[in-house]
Tab-separated table of C-alpha atoms and ligand atoms in Angstrom:
chain	number	residue	atom	x	y	z
A	17	MET	CA	-4.994	-38.684	7.028
A	18	ARG	CA	-6.783	-37.856	3.491
A	19	LYS	CA	-9.794	-40.185	4.313
A	20	GLY	CA	-10.298	-37.423	6.976
A	21	LEU	CA	-10.288	-35.128	4.017
A	22	LEU	CA	-12.412	-36.760	1.716
A	23	THR	CA	-14.479	-37.026	4.706
A	24	ILE	CA	-15.032	-33.206	4.986
A	25	ALA	CA	-15.111	-32.706	1.551
A	26	ALA	CA	-18.186	-35.519	1.746
A	27	VAL	CA	-19.802	-33.345	4.153
A	28	GLY	CA	-19.966	-30.353	2.503
A	29	LEU	CA	-21.254	-31.520	-0.379
A	30	LEU	CA	-24.173	-32.977	1.682
A	31	THR	CA	-24.732	-30.171	3.289
A	32	THR	CA	-24.454	-28.494	-0.512
A	33	GLY	CA	-26.661	-30.856	-1.815
A	34	GLY	CA	-28.785	-31.681	1.462
A	35	LEU	CA	-30.116	-28.439	1.035
A	36	THR	CA	-34.080	-27.790	-0.373
A	37	ALA	CA	-35.961	-25.793	-2.582
A	38	CYS	CA	-39.018	-24.710	-0.167
A	39	GLY	CA	-40.962	-23.366	-3.207
A	40	ASN	CA	-41.069	-19.347	-4.685
A	41	ASP	CA	-40.359	-16.275	-1.703
A	42	ASP	CA	-42.886	-14.275	-2.397
A	43	SER	CA	-41.901	-11.206	-0.743
A	44	GLY	CA	-42.116	-8.582	-3.545
A	45	ASP	CA	-38.228	-9.137	-3.536
A	46	LYS	CA	-36.721	-7.388	-7.034
A	47	ALA	CA	-34.585	-11.422	-7.295
A	48	ALA	CA	-37.670	-13.394	-8.681
A	49	ASP	CA	-38.051	-11.804	-10.863
A	50	LYS	CA	-34.227	-11.230	-12.843
A	51	THR	CA	-31.946	-13.736	-14.339
A	52	PRO	CA	-29.916	-13.867	-11.679
A	53	LYS	CA	-26.508	-11.110	-11.511
A	54	ILE	CA	-24.382	-11.746	-8.059
A	55	GLY	CA	-21.961	-9.261	-6.633
A	56	VAL	CA	-19.318	-10.733	-4.115
A	57	ILE	CA	-17.372	-8.280	-2.371
A	58	LEU	CA	-14.540	-9.594	-0.482
A	59	PRO	CA	-12.691	-7.800	2.559
A	60	ASP	CA	-8.641	-7.509	2.079
A	61	SER	CA	-5.580	-8.611	0.086
A	62	LYS	CA	-3.207	-9.083	3.295
A	63	SER	CA	-5.478	-10.002	6.039
A	64	SER	CA	-4.811	-13.358	4.993
A	65	VAL	CA	-3.863	-14.421	1.764
A	66	ARG	CA	-7.063	-16.648	0.927
A	67	TRP	CA	-10.213	-14.176	0.067
A	68	GLU	CA	-7.285	-13.404	-3.110
A	69	THR	CA	-6.166	-17.154	-3.821
A	70	ALA	CA	-9.063	-19.863	-2.890
A	71	ASP	CA	-12.199	-17.680	-1.832
A	72	ARG	CA	-12.113	-15.553	-5.457
A	73	ARG	CA	-10.920	-18.754	-7.362
A	74	PHE	CA	-13.797	-21.178	-5.161
A	75	LEU	CA	-16.348	-18.724	-5.581
A	76	GLU	CA	-14.811	-17.633	-9.497
A	77	GLU	CA	-15.669	-21.876	-9.918
A	78	ALA	CA	-18.458	-22.263	-8.388
A	79	PHE	CA	-20.272	-18.962	-10.213
A	80	LYS	CA	-19.126	-20.527	-14.073
A	81	ALA	CA	-20.124	-23.809	-13.289
A	82	ALA	CA	-23.507	-22.178	-12.308
A	83	GLY	CA	-23.122	-19.957	-15.717
A	84	VAL	CA	-24.758	-17.698	-13.258
A	85	GLN	CA	-23.052	-14.183	-13.947
A	86	ALA	CA	-20.698	-12.083	-10.601
A	87	ASP	CA	-19.330	-9.844	-9.831
A	88	ILE	CA	-16.635	-9.908	-7.352
A	89	GLN	CA	-15.048	-6.866	-5.467
A	90	ASN	CA	-12.439	-6.330	-3.420
A	91	ALA	CA	-12.708	-3.905	-0.446
A	92	GLN	CA	-9.216	-2.762	0.952
A	93	ASN	CA	-9.943	-3.144	4.368
A	94	ASP	CA	-11.279	0.807	2.998
A	95	LYS	CA	-14.994	0.959	5.228
A	96	THR	CA	-16.166	3.793	2.992
A	97	ALA	CA	-15.227	2.129	-0.211
A	98	PHE	CA	-17.230	-0.826	0.217
A	99	GLN	CA	-19.998	0.561	1.390
A	100	THR	CA	-19.926	2.529	-1.669
A	101	ILE	CA	-18.690	-0.463	-3.729
A	102	ALA	CA	-21.670	-2.325	-1.693
A	103	ASP	CA	-23.700	1.535	-3.568
A	104	GLN	CA	-22.254	-0.189	-7.512
A	105	MET	CA	-23.680	-3.239	-7.210
A	106	ILE	CA	-26.635	-2.466	-5.992
A	107	THR	CA	-27.713	0.539	-8.344
A	108	GLY	CA	-25.251	-1.705	-11.344
A	109	GLY	CA	-28.653	-4.203	-10.387
A	110	VAL	CA	-27.181	-7.067	-8.745
A	111	THR	CA	-29.441	-9.109	-7.593
A	112	VAL	CA	-27.645	-10.928	-4.695
A	113	LEU	CA	-25.600	-9.475	-2.047
A	114	MET	CA	-22.253	-11.284	-0.666
A	115	ILE	CA	-20.307	-10.074	1.926
A	116	VAL	CA	-17.628	-10.594	3.819
A	117	ASN	CA	-17.451	-8.032	6.684
A	118	LEU	CA	-15.067	-5.165	7.255
A	119	ASP	CA	-16.870	-5.118	10.815
A	120	SER	CA	-20.627	-4.943	12.223
A	121	GLY	CA	-21.523	-1.518	11.972
A	122	THR	CA	-20.304	-1.014	8.565
A	123	GLY	CA	-22.070	-4.746	7.360
A	124	LYS	CA	-24.841	-3.831	8.205
A	125	ALA	CA	-25.767	-0.794	6.689
A	126	VAL	CA	-24.623	-2.878	3.144
A	127	LEU	CA	-27.215	-5.221	4.332
A	128	ASP	CA	-29.863	-3.126	5.529
A	129	LYS	CA	-29.638	-1.233	2.570
A	130	ALA	CA	-29.343	-3.986	0.532
A	131	LYS	CA	-32.294	-5.215	1.359
A	132	SER	CA	-34.599	-1.800	1.582
A	133	GLN	CA	-33.528	-2.056	-1.990
A	134	GLY	CA	-35.205	-5.338	-2.337
A	135	VAL	CA	-31.333	-7.160	-2.593
A	136	ALA	CA	-30.943	-10.155	-2.001
A	137	THR	CA	-28.013	-10.662	1.380
A	138	ILE	CA	-25.639	-13.004	2.102
A	139	ASP	CA	-22.963	-13.450	5.093
A	140	TYR	CA	-19.968	-14.815	3.594
A	141	ASP	CA	-17.593	-16.502	6.246
A	142	ARG	CA	-18.422	-13.475	8.910
A	143	LEU	CA	-21.481	-13.749	10.262
A	144	THR	CA	-22.575	-9.475	11.144
A	145	LEU	CA	-23.686	-8.824	14.149
A	146	GLY	CA	-27.451	-6.723	14.623
A	147	GLY	CA	-27.896	-7.682	10.103
A	148	SER	CA	-30.352	-8.241	8.152
A	149	ALA	CA	-28.176	-11.451	6.099
A	150	GLN	CA	-30.625	-14.052	5.292
A	151	TYR	CA	-28.431	-16.323	5.071
A	152	TYR	CA	-24.632	-17.107	6.462
A	153	VAL	CA	-22.366	-18.868	5.578
A	154	SER	CA	-19.292	-20.186	6.844
A	155	PHE	CA	-17.221	-23.080	9.563
A	156	ASP	CA	-17.495	-23.753	12.769
A	157	ASN	CA	-15.256	-21.455	13.770
A	158	GLU	CA	-15.534	-22.482	17.746
A	159	THR	CA	-14.393	-25.632	16.617
A	160	VAL	CA	-11.221	-23.676	14.656
A	161	GLY	CA	-10.140	-22.542	17.849
A	162	LYS	CA	-10.504	-25.619	19.809
A	163	LEU	CA	-8.464	-26.957	17.146
A	164	GLN	CA	-6.150	-24.490	17.731
A	165	GLY	CA	-5.556	-24.885	21.163
A	166	GLU	CA	-5.372	-28.535	21.527
A	167	GLY	CA	-3.375	-28.042	18.840
A	168	LEU	CA	-0.947	-26.023	20.913
A	169	SER	CA	-0.755	-27.990	23.744
A	170	LYS	CA	0.144	-31.796	21.575
A	171	CYS	CA	2.845	-29.476	20.869
A	172	LEU	CA	4.344	-28.198	23.882
A	173	THR	CA	3.048	-31.568	25.319
A	174	GLU	CA	5.580	-33.025	22.683
A	175	LYS	CA	8.823	-30.438	23.142
A	176	GLY	CA	8.152	-31.486	26.947
A	177	ALA	CA	7.367	-28.533	27.591
A	178	LYS	CA	6.473	-27.390	32.063
A	179	ASN	CA	4.529	-24.967	33.317
A	180	PRO	CA	4.504	-23.485	29.881
A	181	VAL	CA	3.777	-19.360	28.634
A	182	VAL	CA	1.784	-19.572	26.286
A	183	ALA	CA	0.827	-16.162	24.548
A	184	TYR	CA	-2.318	-15.111	22.600
A	185	LEU	CA	-1.599	-13.463	19.371
A	186	ASN	CA	-6.125	-13.050	18.540
A	187	GLY	CA	-7.792	-11.944	15.492
A	188	SER	CA	-9.405	-8.644	15.130
A	189	PRO	CA	-11.438	-6.853	18.083
A	190	THR	CA	-14.447	-6.756	14.526
A	191	ASP	CA	-14.352	-9.982	13.593
A	192	ASN	CA	-17.229	-12.609	15.237
A	193	ASN	CA	-15.421	-14.423	13.987
A	194	ALA	CA	-12.414	-14.290	15.833
A	195	THR	CA	-14.257	-14.148	19.434
A	196	LEU	CA	-15.379	-17.543	18.102
A	197	PHE	CA	-12.281	-18.389	17.248
A	198	LYS	CA	-11.556	-16.865	20.641
A	199	ALA	CA	-14.121	-19.077	22.438
A	200	GLY	CA	-12.650	-22.122	21.323
A	201	TYR	CA	-9.600	-22.377	21.783
A	202	ASP	CA	-10.089	-20.630	25.507
A	203	SER	CA	-11.971	-23.308	26.017
A	204	VAL	CA	-8.966	-26.097	25.875
A	205	LEU	CA	-6.695	-23.433	27.543
A	206	LYS	CA	-8.474	-21.301	30.101
A	207	PRO	CA	-9.088	-24.675	32.455
A	208	LYS	CA	-4.975	-25.573	32.171
A	209	PHE	CA	-4.051	-21.902	33.718
A	210	ASP	CA	-6.427	-22.440	35.788
A	211	SER	CA	-4.990	-25.119	37.219
A	212	LYS	CA	-1.894	-23.679	36.599
A	213	GLU	CA	-0.892	-26.651	34.054
A	214	TYR	CA	-0.238	-23.456	31.896
A	215	VAL	CA	0.714	-20.352	32.578
A	216	LYS	CA	-1.228	-16.957	31.334
A	217	GLY	CA	1.080	-15.307	28.895
A	218	PRO	CA	0.936	-11.682	27.162
A	219	GLU	CA	-1.914	-11.236	24.995
A	220	ASP	CA	-3.468	-8.464	22.411
A	221	ALA	CA	-6.291	-8.703	19.547
A	222	VAL	CA	-4.409	-7.348	16.369
A	223	PRO	CA	-6.247	-4.469	14.546
A	224	ALA	CA	-7.159	-5.776	10.998
A	225	TRP	CA	-5.778	-9.131	11.172
A	226	ASP	CA	-2.836	-6.695	10.163
A	227	ASN	CA	0.766	-8.702	10.020
A	228	ALA	CA	3.363	-6.016	10.134
A	229	GLN	CA	1.282	-5.396	13.624
A	230	ALA	CA	1.254	-8.120	14.677
A	231	ALA	CA	4.367	-8.460	14.034
A	232	THR	CA	5.828	-4.945	16.275
A	233	ILE	CA	3.627	-6.527	19.323
A	234	PHE	CA	4.713	-10.278	19.395
A	235	GLU	CA	8.447	-8.280	19.878
A	236	GLN	CA	6.308	-6.319	23.091
A	237	GLN	CA	4.896	-9.544	24.012
A	238	LEU	CA	9.069	-11.198	23.982
A	239	THR	CA	9.897	-8.443	26.074
A	240	THR	CA	7.641	-8.539	28.113
A	241	ALA	CA	7.905	-11.402	28.284
A	242	ASN	CA	11.677	-11.085	29.115
A	243	GLY	CA	12.207	-13.145	26.559
A	244	LYS	CA	10.021	-16.439	28.595
A	245	ILE	CA	7.141	-17.503	25.748
A	246	ASP	CA	7.458	-21.206	25.547
A	247	GLY	CA	3.698	-21.155	22.571
A	248	VAL	CA	2.282	-18.862	21.446
A	249	LEU	CA	-1.548	-19.152	20.198
A	250	ALA	CA	-2.133	-16.964	17.617
A	251	ALA	CA	-5.494	-16.930	15.048
A	252	ASN	CA	-4.108	-17.179	11.948
A	253	ASP	CA	-1.320	-18.187	9.666
A	254	GLY	CA	-0.665	-14.685	8.970
A	255	LEU	CA	-0.129	-13.951	12.611
A	256	GLY	CA	1.805	-17.262	13.374
A	257	ASN	CA	4.066	-16.673	10.362
A	258	ALA	CA	4.411	-11.759	12.446
A	259	ALA	CA	5.391	-14.775	15.359
A	260	ILE	CA	7.978	-16.436	13.946
A	261	SER	CA	9.567	-13.801	12.070
A	262	ILE	CA	10.119	-12.238	15.332
A	263	LEU	CA	10.919	-16.008	17.655
A	264	LYS	CA	13.907	-15.915	14.123
A	265	LYS	CA	15.383	-12.673	14.912
A	266	ASN	CA	15.481	-14.380	18.836
A	267	LYS	CA	17.512	-17.795	17.843
A	268	LEU	CA	14.307	-18.641	19.412
A	269	ASN	CA	12.010	-20.840	16.144
A	270	GLY	CA	11.131	-24.382	15.932
A	271	LYS	CA	11.609	-23.993	20.492
A	272	VAL	CA	8.408	-21.746	20.460
A	273	PRO	CA	5.218	-23.632	18.564
A	274	VAL	CA	3.048	-22.039	17.232
A	275	THR	CA	-0.609	-22.279	15.567
A	276	GLY	CA	-1.863	-20.644	12.983
A	277	GLN	CA	-4.734	-20.634	9.988
A	278	ASP	CA	-5.779	-21.207	6.564
A	279	ALA	CA	-3.535	-23.710	5.066
A	280	SER	CA	-1.933	-21.054	3.542
A	281	VAL	CA	1.472	-22.086	1.192
A	282	GLU	CA	3.306	-20.100	3.399
A	283	GLY	CA	2.246	-21.335	6.804
A	284	LEU	CA	2.391	-25.057	4.992
A	285	GLN	CA	5.780	-23.959	4.720
A	286	ASN	CA	6.717	-23.308	8.828
A	287	ILE	CA	4.359	-25.948	9.493
A	288	LEU	CA	7.409	-27.961	7.124
A	289	ALA	CA	10.349	-25.786	8.606
A	290	GLY	CA	9.162	-27.058	12.137
A	291	ASP	CA	8.558	-23.684	13.142
A	292	GLN	CA	4.572	-23.959	13.284
A	293	CYS	CA	3.428	-26.216	14.987
A	294	MET	CA	-0.190	-26.906	13.042
A	295	THR	CA	-2.620	-24.133	10.784
A	296	VAL	CA	-6.761	-24.675	10.138
A	297	TYR	CA	-7.382	-26.388	7.166
A	298	LYS	CA	-10.786	-24.595	6.054
A	299	ALA	CA	-12.024	-26.568	2.290
A	300	VAL	CA	-12.528	-22.812	0.651
A	301	ARG	CA	-14.076	-24.507	-1.600
A	302	GLU	CA	-17.093	-25.845	-0.776
A	303	GLU	CA	-18.122	-22.481	1.346
A	304	ALA	CA	-17.729	-21.261	-1.930
A	305	LYS	CA	-19.793	-23.820	-3.442
A	306	ALA	CA	-22.701	-23.710	-0.302
A	307	ALA	CA	-22.770	-20.304	-0.758
A	308	SER	CA	-23.196	-19.695	-4.489
A	309	ASP	CA	-25.970	-22.904	-3.932
A	310	LEU	CA	-27.614	-20.073	-2.441
A	311	ALA	CA	-27.395	-17.073	-3.585
A	312	ILE	CA	-28.518	-18.779	-6.841
A	313	ALA	CA	-31.269	-20.056	-5.036
A	314	LEU	CA	-32.378	-16.128	-3.783
A	315	ALA	CA	-31.902	-14.767	-7.519
A	316	LYS	CA	-33.875	-17.245	-8.691
A	317	GLY	CA	-36.891	-15.666	-5.130
A	318	GLU	CA	-36.946	-19.413	-4.300
A	319	LYS	CA	-35.882	-20.878	-0.077
A	320	LYS	CA	-33.381	-23.029	0.309
A	321	ASP	CA	-33.836	-24.933	4.201
A	322	THR	CA	-30.635	-25.143	5.598
A	323	GLY	CA	-31.298	-27.120	8.231
A	324	GLN	CA	-29.412	-24.956	10.644
A	325	THR	CA	-29.662	-21.376	12.577
A	326	VAL	CA	-27.146	-19.629	14.368
A	327	LYS	CA	-28.612	-16.706	16.771
A	328	ASP	CA	-27.705	-13.683	16.210
A	329	GLY	CA	-29.160	-11.566	19.225
A	330	ASP	CA	-33.518	-12.661	18.671
A	331	ARG	CA	-32.467	-13.610	15.167
A	332	ASP	CA	-32.240	-16.836	14.206
A	333	VAL	CA	-30.155	-16.888	10.991
A	334	PRO	CA	-30.264	-19.962	8.771
A	335	SER	CA	-26.592	-20.984	7.800
A	336	VAL	CA	-24.316	-23.476	6.505
A	337	LEU	CA	-21.433	-24.193	8.703
A	338	LEU	CA	-19.460	-27.117	7.535
A	339	THR	CA	-16.062	-27.886	8.892
A	340	PRO	CA	-12.450	-27.801	10.207
A	341	LYS	CA	-9.226	-29.869	10.553
A	342	ALA	CA	-6.193	-29.468	11.517
A	343	ILE	CA	-2.898	-29.783	9.827
A	344	TYR	CA	0.230	-31.125	11.372
A	345	LYS	CA	3.941	-31.491	9.401
A	346	GLU	CA	2.400	-34.814	8.860
A	347	SER	CA	-0.744	-34.184	6.489
A	348	VAL	CA	0.096	-31.581	4.752
A	349	LYS	CA	-0.228	-33.435	1.966
A	350	ASP	CA	-3.761	-33.862	2.241
A	351	VAL	CA	-3.625	-30.609	1.632
A	352	ILE	CA	-2.299	-30.904	-1.876
A	353	ALA	CA	-4.054	-33.969	-2.616
A	354	ASP	CA	-7.114	-31.812	-1.252
A	355	GLY	CA	-6.114	-29.152	-4.361
A	356	TYR	CA	-6.260	-26.181	-2.381
A	357	VAL	CA	-2.364	-25.293	-2.874
A	358	THR	CA	-0.479	-26.971	-5.225
A	359	LYS	CA	3.369	-29.015	-4.080
A	360	GLU	CA	5.367	-27.009	-6.554
A	361	GLU	CA	4.036	-23.776	-4.077
A	362	VAL	CA	4.904	-24.819	-1.675
A	363	CYS	CA	8.254	-27.330	-2.251
A	364	THR	CA	9.983	-24.721	-3.321
A	365	ALA	CA	13.939	-24.960	-3.718
A	366	ALA	CA	13.758	-23.923	0.151
A	367	TYR	CA	11.665	-26.648	1.552
A	368	ALA	CA	12.098	-30.215	-1.030
A	369	LYS	CA	14.258	-32.182	1.443
A	370	PHE	CA	11.198	-31.377	4.270
A	371	CYS	CA	8.513	-31.878	1.318
A	372	ALA	CA	10.434	-34.773	0.748
A	373	GLU	CA	10.704	-35.945	4.899
A	374	ALA	CA	6.718	-35.015	4.719
A	375	GLY	CA	6.211	-37.814	2.374
A	376	ILE	CA	5.018	-35.507	-0.183
A	377	SER	CA	6.288	-36.762	-3.466
B	415	LIG	C1	-11.231	-15.721	8.603
B	415	LIG	C2	-10.451	-16.558	8.917
B	415	LIG	C3	-8.749	-14.334	8.537
B	415	LIG	C4	-9.476	-13.684	9.007
B	415	LIG	C5	-8.123	-12.732	8.669
B	415	LIG	C6	-11.020	-14.921	9.006
B	415	LIG	O1	-12.789	-13.551	9.504
B	415	LIG	O2	-12.682	-16.491	8.653
B	415	LIG	O3	-9.736	-17.757	7.921
B	415	LIG	O4	-7.625	-15.686	8.192
B	415	LIG	O5	-11.047	-13.512	8.918
B	415	LIG	O6	-8.514	-11.895	7.082
């Protein structure tokens, strides 16, 4: 398992290291003649802990290592604030703007404005549909969903579930990633619904990935299904934890497998305790490094060949897509070994016993 993670890291390095410079950009960007200054807008701090605990940390680390100036701000799920921050960054003279959009509409407005002012742009983690970012850096998000579907299926088999009812807690309807995750898990689960091996239960999208709302939604789903939900495809650890909180209230935790994503401390603890089936680990350090490498190249007026593109309508967006990895109880230790979370964070007193059982020493 350890080897698997190292492989991801190596692929990440190769991908980023493999970017090749294609000379100076002569499009007249103001990027070319300025000292690099990079602006980053993160989306919020509640839809997932990753933005503040991983992305900010690893982006700061990457910019610091490259010796460039950066301003990293968080829009706290406020679209108006998102636009204000972008305006301030543009006025303040950033050469590159990197955004994690809150929806494609405001994302596009920000990207187009930056472009009109000669500021280079990158879509970080979420693709802005109809946007104009020069690069898109993320993970293979359909694979993320596929790993979740396969994970749920594996855990249901282990529980010996017969014709299990599967509920969906999808991500935000305005996040293109949520669409990709669903395409991934549908590719695994829909054939099982069609063949009647599994039964499709209630399905809801959670606005803005709001964890509190997710708990209310899941409680409603459980009521609608008369308590008969045998598995929950939750699109990230926060939504998974919301479902687990309701399952606990109904003494069903541990009996009903729940998926997740982000390898958050809480998600990993839920896995160790047996309340969560799996999570998807995305090595954000590699994502931040790839984005930072591209931002620095853009700031210098260079163009890099990422070797890959993603379609957005008619546009081929040059992209870096890293490989996600499924994490189960026995591989929680690999996330710790990769330096994404620490043993101290995960193995608090209440989880010490589970950590020992999972070979985390
Ligand atoms: C990210 C996930 C995250 C979710 C909620 C998605 O766009 O890819 O990692 O859990 O947003 O913030």
